[in-house]
CSV table of C-alpha atoms and ligand atoms in Angstrom, one decimal:
chain,number,residue,atom,x,y,z
A,292,MET,CA,39.9,-43.8,-58.7
A,293,LYS,CA,38.7,-43.0,-55.2
A,294,ILE,CA,37.8,-39.1,-56.3
A,295,LEU,CA,35.8,-37.0,-52.4
A,296,LEU,CA,34.7,-33.9,-53.6
A,297,CYS,CA,34.5,-31.8,-50.6
A,298,PHE,CA,32.0,-27.7,-50.6
A,299,GLY,CA,30.7,-26.9,-47.5
A,300,THR,CA,28.5,-22.8,-49.2
A,301,ARG,CA,25.6,-23.3,-50.8
A,302,PRO,CA,27.5,-21.8,-54.6
A,303,GLU,CA,29.8,-24.1,-54.3
A,304,ALA,CA,27.2,-27.0,-54.0
A,305,ILE,CA,25.2,-25.2,-56.9
A,306,LYS,CA,27.9,-25.7,-58.2
A,307,MET,CA,29.7,-28.3,-57.6
A,308,ALA,CA,25.2,-30.7,-57.9
A,309,PRO,CA,27.2,-31.3,-62.2
A,310,LEU,CA,30.1,-32.5,-61.4
A,311,PHE,CA,29.5,-35.0,-59.2
A,312,HIS,CA,26.3,-36.3,-61.5
A,313,GLU,CA,28.6,-36.4,-64.5
A,314,LEU,CA,31.4,-38.4,-62.3
A,315,LYS,CA,29.2,-41.2,-61.3
A,316,LYS,CA,27.9,-42.0,-65.0
A,317,TYR,CA,31.4,-43.5,-64.6
A,318,SER,CA,32.3,-47.1,-63.8
A,319,ILE,CA,36.2,-46.4,-63.2
A,320,PHE,CA,35.0,-43.4,-60.7
A,321,GLU,CA,34.5,-44.7,-57.0
A,322,VAL,CA,32.8,-41.0,-55.9
A,323,LYS,CA,32.2,-39.7,-52.3
A,324,VAL,CA,31.5,-36.1,-51.3
A,325,CYS,CA,32.3,-34.7,-47.8
A,326,ILE,CA,29.8,-31.4,-47.0
A,327,THR,CA,31.8,-29.3,-44.1
A,328,ALA,CA,28.7,-27.5,-44.0
A,329,GLN,CA,30.1,-24.7,-43.4
A,330,HIS,CA,26.6,-23.2,-43.7
A,331,ARG,CA,23.5,-25.3,-43.0
A,332,GLU,CA,20.2,-24.3,-44.4
A,333,MET,CA,21.5,-22.3,-47.4
A,334,LEU,CA,23.2,-26.1,-48.4
A,335,ASP,CA,20.7,-28.6,-47.1
A,336,GLN,CA,18.4,-26.9,-49.6
A,337,VAL,CA,21.6,-27.6,-52.5
A,338,LEU,CA,21.6,-31.4,-51.6
A,339,ASP,CA,17.6,-31.6,-51.9
A,340,PHE,CA,17.4,-30.8,-54.3
A,341,PHE,CA,20.4,-32.5,-56.4
A,342,GLU,CA,19.5,-35.6,-54.6
A,343,ILE,CA,22.6,-35.6,-53.2
A,344,VAL,CA,23.7,-37.7,-49.8
A,345,PRO,CA,26.8,-37.1,-48.7
A,346,ASP,CA,29.2,-39.7,-47.0
A,347,TYR,CA,30.9,-37.4,-44.6
A,348,ASP,CA,29.3,-34.4,-42.9
A,349,LEU,CA,31.1,-32.6,-41.0
A,350,ASP,CA,28.8,-30.3,-39.5
A,351,VAL,CA,31.5,-27.5,-38.7
A,352,MET,CA,28.4,-23.6,-39.1
A,353,GLN,CA,28.4,-22.0,-35.9
A,354,PRO,CA,26.4,-19.1,-35.4
A,355,ASN,CA,28.5,-16.4,-36.6
A,356,GLN,CA,31.2,-18.4,-36.7
A,357,THR,CA,34.9,-16.8,-37.3
A,358,LEU,CA,36.7,-17.0,-40.2
A,359,ASN,CA,39.8,-18.4,-37.4
A,360,GLY,CA,37.4,-20.6,-35.9
A,361,LEU,CA,35.9,-22.1,-38.8
A,362,SER,CA,39.1,-23.1,-40.9
A,363,ALA,CA,40.0,-24.9,-37.2
A,364,HIS,CA,37.4,-26.4,-37.3
A,365,ILE,CA,37.4,-27.6,-41.1
A,366,LEU,CA,41.4,-28.7,-40.7
A,367,SER,CA,41.4,-30.4,-38.2
A,368,LYS,CA,38.3,-32.6,-38.8
A,369,MET,CA,39.5,-33.2,-42.0
A,370,ASP,CA,42.1,-36.0,-41.4
A,371,TYR,CA,39.9,-37.8,-39.6
A,372,VAL,CA,37.9,-37.7,-44.0
A,373,LEU,CA,41.3,-38.6,-45.9
A,374,ASN,CA,42.1,-41.0,-43.4
A,375,ASP,CA,39.2,-42.7,-44.6
A,376,SER,CA,37.5,-42.9,-48.1
A,377,LYS,CA,42.2,-42.3,-48.9
A,378,PRO,CA,40.9,-40.7,-52.1
A,379,ASP,CA,43.2,-40.1,-54.8
A,380,LEU,CA,42.2,-37.2,-56.1
A,381,VAL,CA,40.3,-34.3,-53.8
A,382,LEU,CA,37.8,-31.6,-55.4
A,383,VAL,CA,37.5,-27.7,-54.2
A,384,HIS,CA,35.3,-25.0,-55.6
A,385,GLY,CA,36.3,-20.9,-55.8
A,386,ASP,CA,36.7,-19.2,-52.9
A,387,THR,CA,35.3,-20.4,-49.7
A,388,THR,CA,37.3,-21.0,-46.2
A,389,THR,CA,35.7,-24.1,-46.7
A,390,SER,CA,37.9,-25.1,-51.0
A,391,THR,CA,41.4,-23.5,-49.1
A,392,MET,CA,41.2,-25.6,-45.8
A,393,VAL,CA,40.3,-28.9,-47.7
A,394,ALA,CA,42.9,-28.2,-50.5
A,395,LEU,CA,45.2,-27.3,-47.4
A,396,ALA,CA,43.9,-30.8,-45.5
A,397,ALA,CA,44.7,-32.3,-48.7
A,398,PHE,CA,49.4,-31.3,-49.5
A,399,HIS,CA,49.5,-32.4,-45.7
A,400,LEU,CA,48.0,-36.3,-46.5
A,401,SER,CA,49.8,-35.5,-50.1
A,402,ILE,CA,46.9,-36.5,-51.7
A,403,LYS,CA,46.6,-35.0,-55.1
A,404,VAL,CA,43.9,-32.0,-55.3
A,405,GLY,CA,42.1,-30.4,-58.2
A,406,HIS,CA,40.6,-26.6,-58.3
A,407,VAL,CA,37.4,-26.3,-59.6
A,408,GLU,CA,36.7,-22.4,-60.2
A,409,ALA,CA,40.6,-21.5,-60.7
A,410,GLY,CA,42.5,-18.6,-61.8
A,411,LEU,CA,39.6,-16.0,-60.9
A,412,ARG,CA,41.4,-12.7,-59.7
A,413,THR,CA,40.8,-9.5,-57.8
A,414,TYR,CA,44.7,-9.0,-56.8
A,415,ASN,CA,43.5,-6.9,-54.2
A,416,LYS,CA,43.2,-8.7,-50.9
A,417,LYS,CA,40.9,-7.0,-49.5
A,418,SER,CA,38.2,-7.0,-51.8
A,419,PRO,CA,36.5,-9.6,-51.5
A,420,PHE,CA,38.0,-10.5,-48.9
A,421,PRO,CA,39.1,-13.2,-47.6
A,422,GLU,CA,37.5,-14.7,-50.7
A,423,GLU,CA,40.2,-13.4,-53.3
A,424,LEU,CA,43.3,-15.0,-51.0
A,425,ASN,CA,41.3,-18.0,-50.7
A,426,ARG,CA,41.4,-18.4,-54.7
A,427,GLN,CA,44.4,-17.4,-54.6
A,428,LEU,CA,45.9,-19.9,-51.9
A,429,THR,CA,44.3,-22.9,-53.1
A,430,GLY,CA,45.4,-22.2,-56.2
A,431,ARG,CA,49.4,-22.4,-54.4
A,432,ILE,CA,48.1,-25.3,-53.7
A,433,ALA,CA,46.1,-27.4,-56.4
A,434,ASP,CA,47.5,-29.5,-59.0
A,435,PHE,CA,45.2,-29.6,-61.3
A,436,HIS,CA,43.5,-26.2,-62.7
A,437,PHE,CA,39.3,-25.7,-64.3
A,438,ALA,CA,39.5,-22.1,-65.2
A,439,PRO,CA,36.1,-21.1,-66.8
A,440,THR,CA,36.7,-18.4,-68.8
A,441,GLN,CA,40.4,-17.9,-71.1
A,442,LYS,CA,41.4,-15.0,-68.7
A,443,GLY,CA,41.3,-17.1,-65.8
A,444,ALA,CA,43.2,-20.0,-67.1
A,445,LYS,CA,45.7,-16.5,-68.4
A,446,ASN,CA,46.2,-15.0,-64.6
A,447,LEU,CA,47.3,-19.6,-63.7
A,448,LEU,CA,50.0,-19.3,-66.3
A,449,GLN,CA,51.5,-15.4,-65.3
A,450,GLU,CA,51.8,-17.4,-61.7
A,451,GLY,CA,54.6,-19.7,-63.0
A,452,VAL,CA,51.3,-22.8,-63.3
A,453,LYS,CA,52.2,-25.3,-66.2
A,454,LYS,CA,50.0,-25.0,-69.3
A,455,ASP,CA,49.1,-28.8,-68.7
A,456,ALA,CA,48.3,-28.6,-65.5
A,457,ILE,CA,45.4,-25.8,-66.8
A,458,LEU,CA,42.3,-27.0,-68.5
A,459,VAL,CA,39.2,-24.5,-69.5
A,460,THR,CA,36.2,-25.6,-69.1
A,461,GLY,CA,32.8,-22.7,-69.1
A,462,ASN,CA,31.7,-22.8,-65.1
A,463,THR,CA,29.8,-25.3,-64.0
A,464,VAL,CA,26.9,-22.6,-62.3
A,465,VAL,CA,25.7,-23.1,-66.7
A,466,ASP,CA,25.3,-26.6,-65.9
A,467,ALA,CA,23.6,-26.5,-63.1
A,468,LEU,CA,21.8,-23.5,-64.7
A,469,VAL,CA,20.3,-25.5,-67.8
A,470,LEU,CA,19.7,-28.0,-65.9
A,471,THR,CA,17.5,-26.8,-63.8
A,472,SER,CA,16.1,-24.7,-66.3
A,473,GLU,CA,14.9,-27.4,-68.4
A,474,LYS,CA,13.2,-29.0,-65.4
A,475,LEU,CA,11.2,-25.2,-64.5
A,476,VAL,CA,10.1,-25.6,-69.0
A,477,ASN,CA,8.9,-29.4,-68.1
A,478,GLY,CA,6.1,-28.2,-65.6
A,479,PHE,CA,8.6,-28.7,-62.2
A,480,THR,CA,7.8,-26.2,-59.1
A,481,THR,CA,7.4,-25.6,-55.4
A,482,THR,CA,6.1,-24.1,-52.6
A,483,ALA,CA,8.0,-20.5,-52.7
A,484,ILE,CA,7.4,-20.5,-56.1
A,485,GLN,CA,3.6,-20.6,-55.6
A,486,THR,CA,3.9,-18.1,-52.2
A,487,LEU,CA,5.3,-15.6,-54.9
A,488,LYS,CA,3.0,-16.0,-57.6
A,489,ASN,CA,0.2,-15.4,-54.5
A,490,SER,CA,2.1,-12.2,-52.5
A,491,ILE,CA,3.5,-10.7,-55.3
A,492,ASN,CA,2.6,-8.8,-58.1
A,493,PHE,CA,4.9,-9.4,-61.1
A,494,SER,CA,3.0,-6.8,-63.7
A,495,ARG,CA,4.8,-4.5,-61.9
A,496,LYS,CA,9.1,-4.7,-62.7
A,497,ILE,CA,10.6,-6.5,-60.8
A,498,ILE,CA,13.8,-6.2,-58.9
A,499,LEU,CA,15.3,-8.9,-57.1
A,500,VAL,CA,18.5,-8.2,-54.5
A,501,THR,CA,20.7,-10.1,-52.4
A,502,GLY,CA,24.1,-9.7,-51.0
A,503,HIS,CA,26.3,-11.0,-48.4
A,504,ARG,CA,29.8,-9.5,-49.1
A,505,ARG,CA,31.6,-8.8,-45.9
A,506,GLU,CA,34.0,-5.3,-46.9
A,507,SER,CA,30.1,-4.7,-47.5
A,508,PHE,CA,29.4,-4.9,-44.3
A,509,GLY,CA,28.8,-2.0,-42.4
A,510,GLU,CA,28.6,1.3,-44.2
A,511,GLY,CA,28.1,-0.9,-47.8
A,512,PHE,CA,24.8,-2.1,-47.0
A,513,GLU,CA,23.5,0.7,-44.7
A,514,ASN,CA,24.0,2.5,-48.6
A,515,LEU,CA,22.3,-0.6,-49.9
A,516,CYS,CA,19.5,-0.1,-48.6
A,517,LYS,CA,19.0,3.3,-48.1
A,518,ALA,CA,19.7,2.9,-51.8
A,519,LEU,CA,16.4,0.6,-52.0
A,520,LEU,CA,14.3,2.9,-49.8
A,521,LYS,CA,14.4,5.3,-53.1
A,522,ILE,CA,13.7,3.0,-55.6
A,523,ALA,CA,10.6,1.2,-54.2
A,524,GLU,CA,9.1,5.2,-53.8
A,525,ASN,CA,8.8,4.7,-57.2
A,526,GLU,CA,5.1,2.4,-57.1
A,527,GLU,CA,5.1,0.0,-60.5
A,528,VAL,CA,8.5,-1.7,-58.9
A,529,GLU,CA,8.1,-4.9,-56.5
A,530,ILE,CA,11.3,-5.7,-55.3
A,531,ILE,CA,12.3,-9.2,-53.8
A,532,TYR,CA,15.1,-9.6,-51.4
A,533,PRO,CA,15.8,-13.5,-50.2
A,534,VAL,CA,18.1,-12.2,-46.8
A,535,HIS,CA,21.3,-13.9,-46.0
A,536,LEU,CA,21.8,-15.7,-43.3
A,537,ASN,CA,25.0,-14.3,-42.2
A,538,PRO,CA,23.2,-12.1,-38.8
A,539,ASN,CA,25.4,-9.2,-40.3
A,540,VAL,CA,23.9,-9.1,-43.3
A,541,GLN,CA,19.4,-10.0,-41.3
A,542,LYS,CA,20.2,-7.3,-38.3
A,543,THR,CA,20.6,-3.9,-41.1
A,544,VAL,CA,18.7,-4.4,-44.1
A,545,PHE,CA,15.3,-6.7,-42.2
A,546,GLU,CA,15.6,-2.8,-39.2
A,547,MET,CA,16.0,-0.4,-42.3
A,548,LEU,CA,13.7,-2.2,-45.0
A,549,SER,CA,11.3,-4.6,-43.2
A,550,LYS,CA,8.0,-1.6,-43.4
A,551,VAL,CA,8.2,-0.5,-47.2
A,552,GLU,CA,4.6,-1.9,-49.0
A,553,ASN,CA,6.3,-2.6,-51.9
A,554,ILE,CA,9.6,-4.1,-50.1
A,555,HIS,CA,9.5,-8.3,-50.2
A,556,LEU,CA,12.2,-9.5,-47.1
A,557,ILE,CA,11.6,-13.6,-48.0
A,558,GLN,CA,14.5,-16.4,-46.9
A,559,PRO,CA,16.7,-17.4,-48.6
A,560,LEU,CA,15.3,-18.8,-52.0
A,561,ASP,CA,16.4,-23.0,-52.4
A,562,TYR,CA,17.4,-23.2,-56.0
A,563,PRO,CA,14.1,-23.8,-58.9
A,564,SER,CA,12.5,-20.8,-56.7
A,565,PHE,CA,15.6,-18.8,-56.8
A,566,VAL,CA,16.2,-19.7,-60.5
A,567,TRP,CA,12.6,-19.4,-61.5
A,568,LEU,CA,12.7,-15.3,-59.8
A,569,MET,CA,15.6,-14.4,-62.0
A,570,ARG,CA,13.0,-15.1,-65.4
A,571,LYS,CA,10.9,-12.9,-63.7
A,572,SER,CA,13.1,-10.1,-63.0
A,573,SER,CA,13.6,-7.1,-65.1
A,574,LEU,CA,16.9,-6.1,-63.0
A,575,ILE,CA,19.4,-7.9,-60.0
A,576,ILE,CA,20.8,-5.8,-58.1
A,577,SER,CA,24.1,-7.7,-56.1
A,578,ASP,CA,27.5,-9.0,-55.2
A,579,SER,CA,26.6,-11.9,-56.0
A,580,GLY,CA,29.3,-14.5,-57.5
A,581,GLY,CA,27.1,-16.6,-59.5
A,582,ILE,CA,25.0,-13.9,-60.1
A,583,GLN,CA,26.3,-12.2,-62.3
A,584,GLU,CA,27.4,-15.5,-64.2
A,585,GLU,CA,23.9,-17.1,-64.6
A,586,ALA,CA,22.1,-13.6,-65.6
A,587,PRO,CA,23.6,-13.7,-68.7
A,588,ALA,CA,21.5,-16.5,-69.6
A,589,PHE,CA,18.1,-14.2,-69.0
A,590,ASN,CA,19.5,-11.5,-70.4
A,591,ILE,CA,18.7,-9.9,-67.2
A,592,PRO,CA,20.9,-6.7,-66.2
A,593,VAL,CA,23.5,-7.1,-62.6
A,594,LEU,CA,24.1,-4.2,-60.7
A,595,VAL,CA,26.8,-5.0,-59.4
A,596,THR,CA,27.5,-3.4,-55.8
A,597,ARG,CA,31.6,-4.4,-54.9
A,598,GLU,CA,34.5,-1.7,-55.8
A,599,THR,CA,36.2,-4.8,-58.0
A,600,THR,CA,35.3,-7.6,-59.3
A,601,GLU,CA,37.1,-11.1,-61.1
A,602,ARG,CA,34.4,-11.4,-63.0
A,603,ASP,CA,34.1,-8.5,-65.9
A,604,GLU,CA,33.7,-10.5,-68.8
A,605,GLY,CA,30.0,-9.6,-68.1
A,606,ILE,CA,31.6,-6.2,-67.8
A,607,THR,CA,32.9,-6.6,-70.9
A,608,ALA,CA,29.8,-8.2,-72.7
A,609,GLY,CA,27.7,-5.4,-71.0
A,610,PHE,CA,25.3,-7.9,-69.0
A,611,SER,CA,26.5,-6.9,-65.3
A,612,TYR,CA,27.8,-3.0,-63.9
A,613,LEU,CA,29.9,-2.3,-61.6
A,614,VAL,CA,29.0,0.5,-59.3
A,615,GLY,CA,29.8,-0.5,-55.2
A,616,THR,CA,27.8,0.3,-52.5
A,617,ASN,CA,27.3,4.6,-53.1
A,618,THR,CA,23.3,5.2,-52.8
A,619,SER,CA,22.9,7.5,-55.6
A,620,THR,CA,25.1,5.1,-57.9
A,621,ILE,CA,22.9,2.2,-57.3
A,622,VAL,CA,19.2,4.5,-57.1
A,623,GLU,CA,21.2,6.3,-61.1
A,624,MET,CA,21.9,3.0,-62.7
A,625,ALA,CA,18.7,1.2,-61.7
A,626,ASN,CA,16.2,4.4,-62.9
A,627,MET,CA,18.1,4.3,-65.8
A,628,LEU,CA,17.8,0.9,-66.8
A,629,LEU,CA,14.2,0.2,-65.7
A,630,HIS,CA,13.6,3.1,-68.1
A,631,SER,CA,15.5,2.0,-70.9
A,632,LYS,CA,15.1,-0.9,-73.2
A,633,LEU,CA,17.2,-3.4,-73.6
A,634,GLU,CA,18.3,-5.0,-76.6
A,635,LYS,CA,17.8,-8.8,-75.8
A,636,GLU,CA,20.3,-9.9,-78.1
A,637,ASP,CA,21.4,-13.7,-78.4
A,638,LYS,CA,25.1,-12.7,-77.0
A,639,PRO,CA,26.5,-16.1,-75.5
A,640,ASN,CA,26.6,-16.2,-72.6
A,641,PRO,CA,30.9,-15.3,-71.7
A,642,TYR,CA,31.4,-17.8,-68.5
A,643,GLY,CA,29.9,-21.1,-70.3
A,644,ASP,CA,27.7,-22.8,-72.4
A,645,GLY,CA,26.3,-26.4,-69.9
A,646,LYS,CA,29.6,-28.4,-70.4
A,647,ALA,CA,32.0,-27.4,-68.4
A,648,SER,CA,31.8,-30.7,-65.6
A,649,GLU,CA,31.9,-32.7,-69.2
A,650,ARG,CA,35.1,-30.9,-69.8
A,651,ILE,CA,36.4,-32.2,-65.9
A,652,VAL,CA,35.7,-35.8,-66.6
A,653,HIS,CA,37.2,-35.9,-69.5
A,654,PHE,CA,39.9,-34.4,-68.3
A,655,ILE,CA,40.1,-36.2,-65.0
A,656,LYS,CA,39.7,-40.0,-67.1
A,657,ASN,CA,42.3,-39.0,-70.1
A,658,HIS,CA,45.1,-36.7,-68.1
A,659,ILE,CA,44.6,-38.0,-64.5
B,850,LIG,C1,29.7,-17.4,-46.7
B,850,LIG,C2,31.9,-17.6,-48.2
B,850,LIG,C3,31.3,-16.9,-48.7
B,850,LIG,C4,30.4,-16.9,-50.2
B,850,LIG,C5,29.5,-17.1,-49.2
B,850,LIG,C6,27.9,-17.4,-50.1
B,850,LIG,C7,33.8,-17.5,-46.9
B,850,LIG,C8,34.8,-16.7,-45.3
B,850,LIG,N1,33.0,-17.0,-47.2
B,850,LIG,O1,30.1,-16.7,-46.9
B,850,LIG,O2,32.8,-16.9,-50.2
B,850,LIG,O3,30.7,-16.8,-51.1
B,850,LIG,O4,29.2,-18.3,-48.5
B,850,LIG,O5,26.9,-17.6,-49.5
B,850,LIG,O6,33.8,-18.6,-47.4
B,850,LIG,N2,24.2,-18.9,-41.8
B,850,LIG,C9,23.0,-19.0,-41.4
B,850,LIG,N3,23.0,-21.0,-42.2
B,850,LIG,C10,23.3,-21.4,-43.5
B,850,LIG,C11,24.5,-20.5,-43.8
B,850,LIG,C12,25.2,-19.2,-43.1
B,850,LIG,O7,22.8,-19.1,-40.1
B,850,LIG,O8,22.4,-21.8,-44.2
B,850,LIG,C13,24.4,-17.6,-41.2
B,850,LIG,C14,26.2,-17.9,-39.3
B,850,LIG,O9,25.7,-17.6,-38.5
B,850,LIG,C15,26.9,-18.3,-40.4
B,850,LIG,C16,27.4,-17.1,-41.0
B,850,LIG,O10,26.0,-17.6,-41.8
B,850,LIG,O11,28.2,-18.5,-39.2
B,850,LIG,C17,28.6,-17.1,-41.6
B,850,LIG,O12,29.2,-18.5,-42.7
B,850,LIG,P1,30.2,-18.0,-43.8
B,850,LIG,O13,29.6,-19.0,-44.2
B,850,LIG,O14,31.5,-18.2,-42.5
B,850,LIG,O15,30.3,-16.5,-44.1
B,850,LIG,P2,29.4,-16.4,-45.9
B,850,LIG,O16,29.3,-15.0,-44.8
B,850,LIG,O17,28.2,-17.2,-45.4
B,851,LIG,N1,21.2,-18.1,-54.7
B,851,LIG,C1,19.8,-19.4,-54.7
B,851,LIG,N2,18.6,-18.4,-53.2
B,851,LIG,C2,19.1,-18.0,-53.1
B,851,LIG,C3,19.9,-16.9,-53.4
B,851,LIG,C4,21.0,-17.7,-54.4
B,851,LIG,O1,19.7,-19.9,-54.4
B,851,LIG,O2,18.4,-16.9,-52.4
B,851,LIG,C5,22.1,-19.4,-55.8
B,851,LIG,C6,22.0,-18.3,-56.3
B,851,LIG,O3,21.7,-19.2,-58.5
B,851,LIG,C7,23.5,-18.5,-57.1
B,851,LIG,C8,24.3,-19.1,-55.5
B,851,LIG,O4,23.1,-19.3,-55.0
B,851,LIG,O5,23.1,-20.1,-57.6
B,851,LIG,C9,25.1,-18.1,-55.4
B,851,LIG,O6,25.0,-17.6,-53.9
B,851,LIG,P1,25.5,-16.6,-52.7
B,851,LIG,O7,25.2,-15.6,-53.8
B,851,LIG,O8,24.8,-17.0,-52.1
B,851,LIG,O9,27.8,-16.3,-53.5
B,851,LIG,P2,28.3,-16.8,-54.3
B,851,LIG,O10,27.6,-17.2,-55.5
B,851,LIG,O11,28.8,-15.3,-54.0
B,851,LIG,O12,29.7,-17.3,-53.5
């Protein structure tokens, strides 16, 4: 069976990497990889670490790209890839412009589509924007739906997807995390880890920050920065912020936060360095989907700087807190979590057990 994995951004690559390696174990599969390179540097970092050499690289990223321009580029370039590779199955991931455009291109050529990380929903088209609609569209196109949690599967069933086209798998991000944590425990290190060790006082409380959601550009990011300035008045904390390369994020964050001694604005980290840093953190403030799924593995609380989340399993289980982008709420919650002693109970990660890729591959072998 010919399988083509297509992805384009950092989180898709992290979450598709374990699946790629699992598929490669079986000679019945002829596996190829197409990257749209919707992200460039941030994607290449992941490919290097997971040792994936793409068969096709569409190289579409443009500085400050528009959603329509990006969509048009991907859609037009996929004809060549699909006609050249002639896959029996295309696998896409999640909710990016890459996943939806690739799924649509495959559908136009009557090629079957499997959707990894299927069924996540807020049912609010504006939040997250444009991801909520992307995942609904990909869900309509897909023939097979790999839902990370029971809740995802339930959403799909309610939307009329047939039961036998859905598999609950856990999130492949946990597979990636297990693999990476094992490497780190066995002594794997990076230049970025060494630099962090030399430049940051790890005896202080570490607050790790990330953010990139389009619906927070402007006021939302300004409010977050104001909150970080307030939190940084406490000299016992070190705030480390690997700043996303989106120019709309960079502008606000560098303008507002560059001159503070205990706020460290750094380049996006390669994946193992980021995992290493998560483990050193007392608190994470982020609007990232992937980080909401990873932090429970290390029992690190996350303030989710969004108005909605499709990942409420972490909130229900007490790992994360939906705080929006209100400055005083972020400051109050950060102070509360930094000063309260969190019970380090061994609660299971609600997003997965590290075996998602195995389950997906088993399904493909036996049902497709
Ligand atoms: C994209 C996804 C979002 C995902 C996020 C993960 C869409 C619409 N958005 O958002 O769902 O959560 O990735 O990070 O699919 N850039 C670089 N180098 C890079 C990456 C980005 O310079 O390696 C800059 C470019 O100027 C680019 C801009 O960031 O035009 C925006 O990239 P884009 O992929 O459109 O949006 P993200 O905000 O990264
Ligand atoms: N990540 C990383 N380096 C960083 C920041 C994040 O490798 O500097 C990883 C993080 O561990 C997670 C993923 O990138 O697996 C999340 O990506 P992002 O927040 O860009 O996208 P989202 O998950 O919100 O779609």
